[in-house]
Protein backbone atom coordinates (compact mmCIF):
# COMPACT_ATOMS: atom_id res chain seq x y z
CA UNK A 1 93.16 100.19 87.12
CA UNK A 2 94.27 102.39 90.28
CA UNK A 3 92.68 105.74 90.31
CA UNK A 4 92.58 106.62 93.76
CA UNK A 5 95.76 107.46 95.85
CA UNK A 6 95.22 106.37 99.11
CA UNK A 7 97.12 106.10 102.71
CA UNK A 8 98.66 102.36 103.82
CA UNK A 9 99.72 101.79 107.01
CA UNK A 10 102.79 99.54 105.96
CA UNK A 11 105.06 98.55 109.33
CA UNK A 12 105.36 100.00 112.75
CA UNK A 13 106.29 103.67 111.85
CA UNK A 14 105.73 103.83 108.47
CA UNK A 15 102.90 104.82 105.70
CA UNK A 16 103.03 105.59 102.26
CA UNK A 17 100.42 106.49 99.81
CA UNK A 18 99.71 104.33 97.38
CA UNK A 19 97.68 103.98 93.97
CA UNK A 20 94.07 101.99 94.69
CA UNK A 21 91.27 101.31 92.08
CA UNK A 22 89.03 103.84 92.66
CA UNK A 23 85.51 103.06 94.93
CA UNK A 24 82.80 101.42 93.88
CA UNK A 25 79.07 101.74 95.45
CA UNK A 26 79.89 98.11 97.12
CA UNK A 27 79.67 97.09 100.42
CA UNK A 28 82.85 94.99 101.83
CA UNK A 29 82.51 91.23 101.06
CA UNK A 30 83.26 90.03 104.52
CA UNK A 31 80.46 92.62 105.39
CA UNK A 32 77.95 91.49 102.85
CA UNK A 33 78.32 87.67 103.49
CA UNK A 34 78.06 87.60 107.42
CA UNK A 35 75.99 90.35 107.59
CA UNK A 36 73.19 88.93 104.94
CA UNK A 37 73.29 92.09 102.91
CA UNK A 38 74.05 92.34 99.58
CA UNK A 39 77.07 93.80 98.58
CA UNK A 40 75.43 96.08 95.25
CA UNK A 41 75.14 99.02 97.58
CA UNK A 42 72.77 101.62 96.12
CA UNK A 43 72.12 103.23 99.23
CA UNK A 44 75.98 104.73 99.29
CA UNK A 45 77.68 107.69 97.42
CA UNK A 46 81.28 108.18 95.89
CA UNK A 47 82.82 111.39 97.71
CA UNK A 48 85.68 113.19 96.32
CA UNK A 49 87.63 114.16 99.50
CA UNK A 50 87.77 117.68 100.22
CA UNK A 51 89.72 117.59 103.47
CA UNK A 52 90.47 113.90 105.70
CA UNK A 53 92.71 114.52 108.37
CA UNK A 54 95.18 112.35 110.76
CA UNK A 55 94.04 111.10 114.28
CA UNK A 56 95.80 110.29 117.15
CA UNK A 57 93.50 106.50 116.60
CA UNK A 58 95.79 106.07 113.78
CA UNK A 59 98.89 106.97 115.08
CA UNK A 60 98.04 103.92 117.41
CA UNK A 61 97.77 101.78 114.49
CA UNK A 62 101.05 103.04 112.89
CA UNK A 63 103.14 102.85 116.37
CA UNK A 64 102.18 99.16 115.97
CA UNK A 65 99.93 99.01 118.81
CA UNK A 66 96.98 97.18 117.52
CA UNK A 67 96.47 93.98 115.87
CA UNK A 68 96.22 96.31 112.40
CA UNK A 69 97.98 94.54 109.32
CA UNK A 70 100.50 95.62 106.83
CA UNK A 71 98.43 97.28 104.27
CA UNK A 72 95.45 98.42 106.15
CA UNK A 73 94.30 101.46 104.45
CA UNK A 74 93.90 104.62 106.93
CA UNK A 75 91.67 107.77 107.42
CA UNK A 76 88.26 108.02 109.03
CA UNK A 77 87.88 112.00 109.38
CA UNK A 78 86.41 112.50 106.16
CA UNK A 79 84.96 115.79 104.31
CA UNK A 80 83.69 115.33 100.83
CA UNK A 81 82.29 116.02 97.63
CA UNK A 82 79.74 113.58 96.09
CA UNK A 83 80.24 112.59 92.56
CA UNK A 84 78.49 109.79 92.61
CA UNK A 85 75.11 107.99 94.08
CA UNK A 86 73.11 105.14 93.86
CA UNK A 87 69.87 104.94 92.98
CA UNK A 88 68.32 104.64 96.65
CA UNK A 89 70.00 108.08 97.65
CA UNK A 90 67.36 110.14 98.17
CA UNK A 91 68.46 113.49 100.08
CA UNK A 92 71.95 113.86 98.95
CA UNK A 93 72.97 115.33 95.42
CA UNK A 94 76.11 114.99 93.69
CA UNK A 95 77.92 118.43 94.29
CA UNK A 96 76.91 118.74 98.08
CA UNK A 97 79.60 118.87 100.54
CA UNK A 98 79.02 116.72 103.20
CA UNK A 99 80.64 115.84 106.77
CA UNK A 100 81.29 112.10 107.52
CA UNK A 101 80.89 110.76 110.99
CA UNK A 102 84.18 108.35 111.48
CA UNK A 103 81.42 105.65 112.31
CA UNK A 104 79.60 103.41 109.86
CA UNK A 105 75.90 103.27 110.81
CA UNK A 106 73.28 101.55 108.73
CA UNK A 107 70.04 103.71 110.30
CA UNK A 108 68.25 100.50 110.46
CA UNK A 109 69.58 98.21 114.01
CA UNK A 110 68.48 98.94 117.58
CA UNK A 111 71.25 100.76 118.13
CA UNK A 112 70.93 102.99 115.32
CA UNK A 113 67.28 103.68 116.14
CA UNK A 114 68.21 104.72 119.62
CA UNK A 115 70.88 107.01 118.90
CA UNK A 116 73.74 104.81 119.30
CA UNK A 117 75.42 104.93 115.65
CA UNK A 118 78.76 104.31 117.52
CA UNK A 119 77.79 100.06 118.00
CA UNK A 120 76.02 99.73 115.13
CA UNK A 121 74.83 96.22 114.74
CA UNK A 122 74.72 95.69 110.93
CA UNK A 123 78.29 97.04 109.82
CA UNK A 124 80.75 94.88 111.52
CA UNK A 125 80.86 91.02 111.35
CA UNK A 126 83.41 91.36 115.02
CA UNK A 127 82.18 93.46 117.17
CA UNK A 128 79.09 96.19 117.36
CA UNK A 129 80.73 99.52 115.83
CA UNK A 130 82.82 100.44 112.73
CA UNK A 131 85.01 102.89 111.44
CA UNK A 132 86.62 103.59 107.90
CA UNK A 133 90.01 102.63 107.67
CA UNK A 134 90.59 101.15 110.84
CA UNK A 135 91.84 97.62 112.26
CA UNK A 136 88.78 95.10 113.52
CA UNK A 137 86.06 97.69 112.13
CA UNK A 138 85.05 95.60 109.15
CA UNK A 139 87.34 96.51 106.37
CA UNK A 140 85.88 99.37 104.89
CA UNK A 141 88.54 101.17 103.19
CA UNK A 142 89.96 104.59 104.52
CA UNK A 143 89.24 108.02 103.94
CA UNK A 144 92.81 109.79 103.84
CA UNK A 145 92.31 109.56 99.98
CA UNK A 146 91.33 110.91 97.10
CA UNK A 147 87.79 109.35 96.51
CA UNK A 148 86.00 107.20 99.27
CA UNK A 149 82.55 105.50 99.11
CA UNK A 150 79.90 106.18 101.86
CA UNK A 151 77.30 104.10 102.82
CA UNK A 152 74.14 104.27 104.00
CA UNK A 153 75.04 107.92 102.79
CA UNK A 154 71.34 109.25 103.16
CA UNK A 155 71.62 108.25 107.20
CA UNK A 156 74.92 109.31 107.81
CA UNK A 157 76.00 111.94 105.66
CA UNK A 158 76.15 115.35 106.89
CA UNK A 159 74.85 117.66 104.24
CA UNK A 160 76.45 121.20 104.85
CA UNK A 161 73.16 123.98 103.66
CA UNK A 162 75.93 126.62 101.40
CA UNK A 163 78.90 124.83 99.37
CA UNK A 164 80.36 128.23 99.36
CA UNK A 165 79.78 129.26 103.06
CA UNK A 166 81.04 125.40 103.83
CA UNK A 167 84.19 126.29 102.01
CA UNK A 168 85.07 128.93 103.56
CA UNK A 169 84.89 127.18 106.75
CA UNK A 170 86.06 124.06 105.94
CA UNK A 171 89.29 124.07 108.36
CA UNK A 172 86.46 124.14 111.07
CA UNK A 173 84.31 121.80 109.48
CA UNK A 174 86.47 119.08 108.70
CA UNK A 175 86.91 118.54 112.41
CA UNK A 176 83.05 117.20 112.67
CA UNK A 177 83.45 113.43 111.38
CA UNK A 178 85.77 112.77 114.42
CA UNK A 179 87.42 115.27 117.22
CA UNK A 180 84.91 118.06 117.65
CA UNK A 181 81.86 115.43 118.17
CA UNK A 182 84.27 113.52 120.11
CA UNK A 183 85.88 116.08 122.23
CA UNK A 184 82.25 117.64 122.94
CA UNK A 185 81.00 113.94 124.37
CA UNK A 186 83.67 113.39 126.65
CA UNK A 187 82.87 116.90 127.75
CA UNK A 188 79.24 116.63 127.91
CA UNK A 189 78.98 112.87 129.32
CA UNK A 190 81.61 114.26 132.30
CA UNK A 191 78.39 116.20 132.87
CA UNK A 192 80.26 119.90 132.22
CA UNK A 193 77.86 123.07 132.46
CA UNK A 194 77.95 126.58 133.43
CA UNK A 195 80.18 127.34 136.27
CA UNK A 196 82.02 124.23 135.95
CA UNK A 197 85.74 123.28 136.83
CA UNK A 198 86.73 121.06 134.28
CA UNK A 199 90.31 118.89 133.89
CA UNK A 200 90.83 117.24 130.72
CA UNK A 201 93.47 115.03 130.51
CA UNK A 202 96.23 115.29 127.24
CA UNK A 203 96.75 118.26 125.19
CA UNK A 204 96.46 116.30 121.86
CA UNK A 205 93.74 117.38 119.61
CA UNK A 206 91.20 115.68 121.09
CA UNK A 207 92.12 117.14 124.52
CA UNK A 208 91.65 120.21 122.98
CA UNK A 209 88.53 119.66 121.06
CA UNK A 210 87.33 118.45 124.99
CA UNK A 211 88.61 121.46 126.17
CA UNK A 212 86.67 124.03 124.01
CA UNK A 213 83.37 121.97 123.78
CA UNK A 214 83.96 122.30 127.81
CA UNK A 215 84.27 126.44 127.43
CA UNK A 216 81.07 126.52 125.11
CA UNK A 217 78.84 124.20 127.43
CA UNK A 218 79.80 127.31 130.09
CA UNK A 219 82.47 125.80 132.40
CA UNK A 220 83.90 128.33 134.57
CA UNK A 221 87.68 127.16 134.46
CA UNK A 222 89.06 124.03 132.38
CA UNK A 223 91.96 122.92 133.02
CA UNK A 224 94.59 120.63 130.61
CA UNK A 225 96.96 118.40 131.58
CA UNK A 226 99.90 117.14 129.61
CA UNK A 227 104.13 116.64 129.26
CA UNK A 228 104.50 118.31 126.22
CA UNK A 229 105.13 121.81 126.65
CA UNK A 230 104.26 122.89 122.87
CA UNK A 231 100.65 121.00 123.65
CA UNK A 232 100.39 122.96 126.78
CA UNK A 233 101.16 126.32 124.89
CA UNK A 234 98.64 125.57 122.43
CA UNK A 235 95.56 125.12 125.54
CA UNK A 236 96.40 128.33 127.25
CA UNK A 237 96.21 130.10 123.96
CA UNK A 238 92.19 129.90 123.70
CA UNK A 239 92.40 129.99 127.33
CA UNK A 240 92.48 127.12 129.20
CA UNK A 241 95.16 126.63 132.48
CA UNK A 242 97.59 123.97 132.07
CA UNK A 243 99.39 121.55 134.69
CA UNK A 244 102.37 119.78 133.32
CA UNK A 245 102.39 116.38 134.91
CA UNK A 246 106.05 115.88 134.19
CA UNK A 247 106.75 117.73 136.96
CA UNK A 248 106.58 115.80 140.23
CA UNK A 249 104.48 118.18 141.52
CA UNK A 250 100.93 116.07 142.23
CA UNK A 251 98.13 116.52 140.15
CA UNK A 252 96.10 117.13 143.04
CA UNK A 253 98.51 120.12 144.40
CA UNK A 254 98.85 121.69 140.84
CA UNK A 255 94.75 121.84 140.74
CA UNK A 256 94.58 123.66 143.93
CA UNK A 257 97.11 126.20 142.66
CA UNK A 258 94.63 126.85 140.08
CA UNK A 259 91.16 126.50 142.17
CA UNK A 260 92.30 126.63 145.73
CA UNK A 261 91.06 122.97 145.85
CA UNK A 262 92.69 119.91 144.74
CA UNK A 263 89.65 118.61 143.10
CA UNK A 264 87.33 119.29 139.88
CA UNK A 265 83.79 119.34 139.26
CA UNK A 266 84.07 116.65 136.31
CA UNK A 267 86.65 114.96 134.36
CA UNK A 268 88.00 114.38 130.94
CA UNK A 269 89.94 111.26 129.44
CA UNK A 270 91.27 112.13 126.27
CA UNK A 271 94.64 110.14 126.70
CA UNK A 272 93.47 106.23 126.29
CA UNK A 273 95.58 103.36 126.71
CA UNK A 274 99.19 104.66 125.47
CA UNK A 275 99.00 106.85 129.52
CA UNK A 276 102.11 108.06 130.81
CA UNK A 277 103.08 108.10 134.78
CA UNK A 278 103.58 111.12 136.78
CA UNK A 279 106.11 112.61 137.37
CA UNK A 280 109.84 112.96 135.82
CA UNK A 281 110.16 109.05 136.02
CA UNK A 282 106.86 108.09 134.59
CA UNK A 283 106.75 105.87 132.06
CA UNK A 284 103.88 104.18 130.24
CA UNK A 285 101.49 103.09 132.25
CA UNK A 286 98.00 102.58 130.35
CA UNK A 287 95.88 102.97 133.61
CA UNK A 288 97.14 106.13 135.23
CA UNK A 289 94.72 108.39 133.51
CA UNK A 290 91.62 106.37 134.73
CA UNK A 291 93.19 106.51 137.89
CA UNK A 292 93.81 110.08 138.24
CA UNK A 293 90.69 111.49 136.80
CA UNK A 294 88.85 109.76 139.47
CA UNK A 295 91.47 110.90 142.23
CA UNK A 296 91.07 114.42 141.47
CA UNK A 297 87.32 114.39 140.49
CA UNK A 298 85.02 115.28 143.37
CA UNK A 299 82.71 112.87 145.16
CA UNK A 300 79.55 112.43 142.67
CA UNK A 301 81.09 113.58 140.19
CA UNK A 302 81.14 112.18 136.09
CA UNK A 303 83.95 111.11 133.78
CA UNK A 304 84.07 111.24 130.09
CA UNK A 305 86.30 108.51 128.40
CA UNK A 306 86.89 109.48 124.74
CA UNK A 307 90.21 108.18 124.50
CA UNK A 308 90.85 104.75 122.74
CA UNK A 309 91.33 101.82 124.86
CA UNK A 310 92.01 98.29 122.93
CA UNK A 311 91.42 95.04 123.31
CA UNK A 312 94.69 94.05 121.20
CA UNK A 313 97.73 95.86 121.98
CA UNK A 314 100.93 93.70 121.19
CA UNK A 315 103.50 96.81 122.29
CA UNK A 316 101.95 96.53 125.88
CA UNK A 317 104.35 96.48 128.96
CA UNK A 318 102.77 93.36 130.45
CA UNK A 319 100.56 90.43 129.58
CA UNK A 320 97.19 91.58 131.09
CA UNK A 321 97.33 94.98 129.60
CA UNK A 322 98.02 93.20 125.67
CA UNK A 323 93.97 92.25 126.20
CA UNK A 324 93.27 95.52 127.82
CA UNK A 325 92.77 94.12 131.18
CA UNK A 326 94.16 97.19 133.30
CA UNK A 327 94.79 97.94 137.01
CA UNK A 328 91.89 100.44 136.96
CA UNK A 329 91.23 101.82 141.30
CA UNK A 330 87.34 100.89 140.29
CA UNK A 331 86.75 100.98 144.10
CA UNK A 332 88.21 104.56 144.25
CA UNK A 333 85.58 105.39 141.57
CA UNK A 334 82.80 103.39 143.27
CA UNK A 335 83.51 105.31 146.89
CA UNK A 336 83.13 108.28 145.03
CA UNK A 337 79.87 107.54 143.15
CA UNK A 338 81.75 108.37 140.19
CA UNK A 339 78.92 108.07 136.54
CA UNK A 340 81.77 106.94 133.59
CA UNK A 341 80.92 106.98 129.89
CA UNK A 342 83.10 105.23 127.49
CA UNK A 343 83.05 103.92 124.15
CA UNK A 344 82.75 105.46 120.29
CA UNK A 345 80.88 109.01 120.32
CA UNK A 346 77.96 109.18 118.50
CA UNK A 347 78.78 111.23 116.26
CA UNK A 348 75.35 111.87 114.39
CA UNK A 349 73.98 112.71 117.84
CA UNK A 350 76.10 116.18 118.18
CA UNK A 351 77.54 116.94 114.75
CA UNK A 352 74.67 119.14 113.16
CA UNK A 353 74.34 121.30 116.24
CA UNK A 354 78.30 121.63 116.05
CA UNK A 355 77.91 122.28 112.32
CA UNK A 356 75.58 125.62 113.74
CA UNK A 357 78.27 126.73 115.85
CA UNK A 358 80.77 126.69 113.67
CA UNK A 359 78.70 128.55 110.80
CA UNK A 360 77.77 131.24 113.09
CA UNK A 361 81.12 131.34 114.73
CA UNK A 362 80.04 130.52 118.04
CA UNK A 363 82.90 127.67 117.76
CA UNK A 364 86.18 128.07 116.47
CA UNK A 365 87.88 124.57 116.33
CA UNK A 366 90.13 124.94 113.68
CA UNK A 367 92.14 127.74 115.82
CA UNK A 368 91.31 125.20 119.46
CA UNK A 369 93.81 122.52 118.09
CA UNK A 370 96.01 124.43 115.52
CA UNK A 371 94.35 123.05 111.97
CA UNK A 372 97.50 122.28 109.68
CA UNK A 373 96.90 122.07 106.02
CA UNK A 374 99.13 119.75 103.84
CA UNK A 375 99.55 117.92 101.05
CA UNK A 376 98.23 114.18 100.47
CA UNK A 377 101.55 113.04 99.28
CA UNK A 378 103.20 114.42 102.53
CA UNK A 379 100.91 112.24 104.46
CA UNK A 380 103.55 110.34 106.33
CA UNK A 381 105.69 113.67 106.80
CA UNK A 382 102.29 114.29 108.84
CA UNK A 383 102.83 111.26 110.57
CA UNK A 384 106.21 111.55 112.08
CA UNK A 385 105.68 115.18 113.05
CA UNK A 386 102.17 114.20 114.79
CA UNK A 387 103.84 111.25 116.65
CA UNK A 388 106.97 113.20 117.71
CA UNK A 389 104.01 115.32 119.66
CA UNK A 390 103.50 118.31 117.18
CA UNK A 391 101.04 120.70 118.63
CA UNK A 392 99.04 120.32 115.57
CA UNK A 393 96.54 118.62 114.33
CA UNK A 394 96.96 117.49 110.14
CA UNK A 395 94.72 118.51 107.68
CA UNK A 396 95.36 116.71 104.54
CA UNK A 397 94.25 118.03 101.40
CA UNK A 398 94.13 115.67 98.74
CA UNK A 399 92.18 118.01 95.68
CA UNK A 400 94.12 121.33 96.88
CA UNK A 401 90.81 122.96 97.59
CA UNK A 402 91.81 123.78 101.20
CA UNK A 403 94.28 126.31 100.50
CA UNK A 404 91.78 127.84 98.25
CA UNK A 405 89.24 127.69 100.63
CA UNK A 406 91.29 129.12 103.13
């Protein structure tokens, strides 16, 4: 039948797109059978994807460090168009332009009905939590593609209010089913707030997201660290310092050239398991971020985990860290008092209050972490220039109603 070109993680360091029979309004059958539901799915919409873009969670996947098997499909950033709906949608039309949050909630568990759509308990026969496109999360097929079927879509959908207002703002927009939400918890759970020193750790997009959800909760200086000069170039240009920890310079002592102190009010980890040493020598090492955020983070202080840590990691240096046991200082965090928050963000609980910002151009994402527009079909182009540490992060435009747009 085919229908639907969609992205397919393939072998360590490669993707292509590939021809798929387009959605239905079905829930997965491994879904459906363990989780007692059926798998006729009138509560979900057909979107035609406006804008889905690549995350550093994938790149994980494609580097061939996660359990993830040839021919999982890929995307979970997803901005569409509905063009289709079942017959229990009530609140969303076909035509609306909608924001997806990256995790699959049904509205209906505990943990939906207390605001924690990131473990929801209904959507994922492994584990509390799922994700489109992504290895462990259920199977539900990815979103870097030209159609993609939402469900639950009256729950989790993100309706925007103008199609042509959303449109015009859709490089900003697109970044609210994943990194702006995401970035913004790490920032908020570290407990950021006016007047606050602020060191987020990487300069990917996420770190960046982090970083300017830090400047618009009022922090007085934030500061991003990273190796990659380009990444570091792109955080000082919305105004952020930067400390390169290549350099063997400490953390700590590059902090107090900023502050005059070698330690912050809160912290930011927007790194995750694939950490890098300090210093010139460094090499991987998937704890040092944990470790360093609470070295440099004052006494009483709060730490926002955002980045991805795994359970399954076959490229891991040692045995203990393949099952994402890690030598994490947990009694340097407990001396300090240090508050952590890890896991999935929420996305439903920030995204509409983003959405605001961004329509009245209080927030300005798309510029934060240097919004690339390309192609579908150059997908895996996307790919190798994101993992060789582009300071970008890839838009892909499978409809060509981006460029329009923009």
């Amino acid at each position: 039948m085919g229908g639907n070109r969609i992205v397919v993680y393939k072998e360590p360091g490669v993707v292509a797109v590939e021809d798929h029979d387009m959605p239905t309004l079905e829930v997965p059958a491994e879904v459906a059978e363990a989780m007692g539901m059926t798998r006729k799915a009138d509560h979900a919409v057909i979107l035609r994807c406006v804008s889905t873009n690549i995350c550093g969670s994938d790149q994980h996947m494609v580097r061939g460090r996660t359990t993830a098997p040839p021919g999982q499909t890929l995307g979970h950033e997803i901005t569409g168009e509905v063009v289709e709906k079942g017959s229990d949608v009530q609140f969303v039309d076909v035509g609306d332009i909608c924001s997806v949050p990256f995790n699959i909630a049904c509205g209906r568990c505990r943990n939906c009905r207390e605001g924690q759509t990131g473990v929801c308990l209904n959507v994922n026969p492994a584990r509390a939590g799922s994700a489109y496109g992504y290895v462990d999360m259920g199977g539900w097929e990815g979103g870097q593609a030209e159609y993609v079927m939402v469900p639950f879509a009256d729950f989790n959908l993100l309706r925007f209010p103008d199609r042509e207002q959303a449109l015009e703002k859709i490089l900003d927009l697109t970044m609210l089913s994943d990194i702006f939400p995401t970035g913004y918890h790490g920032a908020y759970t570290a407990g950021v707030t006016t007047g606050s020193t602020v060191y987020v750790a990487g300069a990917g997009p996420v770190g960046l997201a982090a970083a300017h959800s830090a400047q618009l909760l009022g922090a007085a200086v934030v500061i991003v660290g990273d190796l990659n000069a380009d990444r570091l170039t792109q955080a000082r240009s919305f105004g952020c310092e930067t400390v390169d920890i290549s350099q063997d310079a400490t953390l700590e002592d590059q902090i107090a050239q900023v502050l005059g102190t070698n330690e912050v009010d809160c912290a930011v980890d927007a790194v995750g398991f694939e950490a890098t040493g300090h210093g010139a020598g460094g090499g991987e090492a998937p704890a040092a971020v944990l470790n360093s955020v609470m070295g440099v983070t004052r006494a009483g202080g709060r730490l926002g985990i955002p980045g991805l840590y795994v359970t399954g990691d076959p490229g891991a240096a040692d045995p203990d860290a393949k099952e994402g046991t890690l030598k994490v200082r947990l009694g340097l965090g407990w001396a300090k008092s240090h508050s952590f928050t890890t896991g999935q963000c929420p996305v439903l609980r920030y995204n509409r209050n983003l959405m605001m910002s961004i329509l009245y151009d209080k927030a300005r994402i798309a510029e934060a972490v240097n919004a690339t527009v390309i192609p579908l079909d150059d997908a895996p182009r996307g790919y190798q220039e994101f993992d060789r540490g582009a300071a970008r992060k890839y838009v892909l435009d499978p409809h060509g109603m981006v460029p329009r747009a923009a």
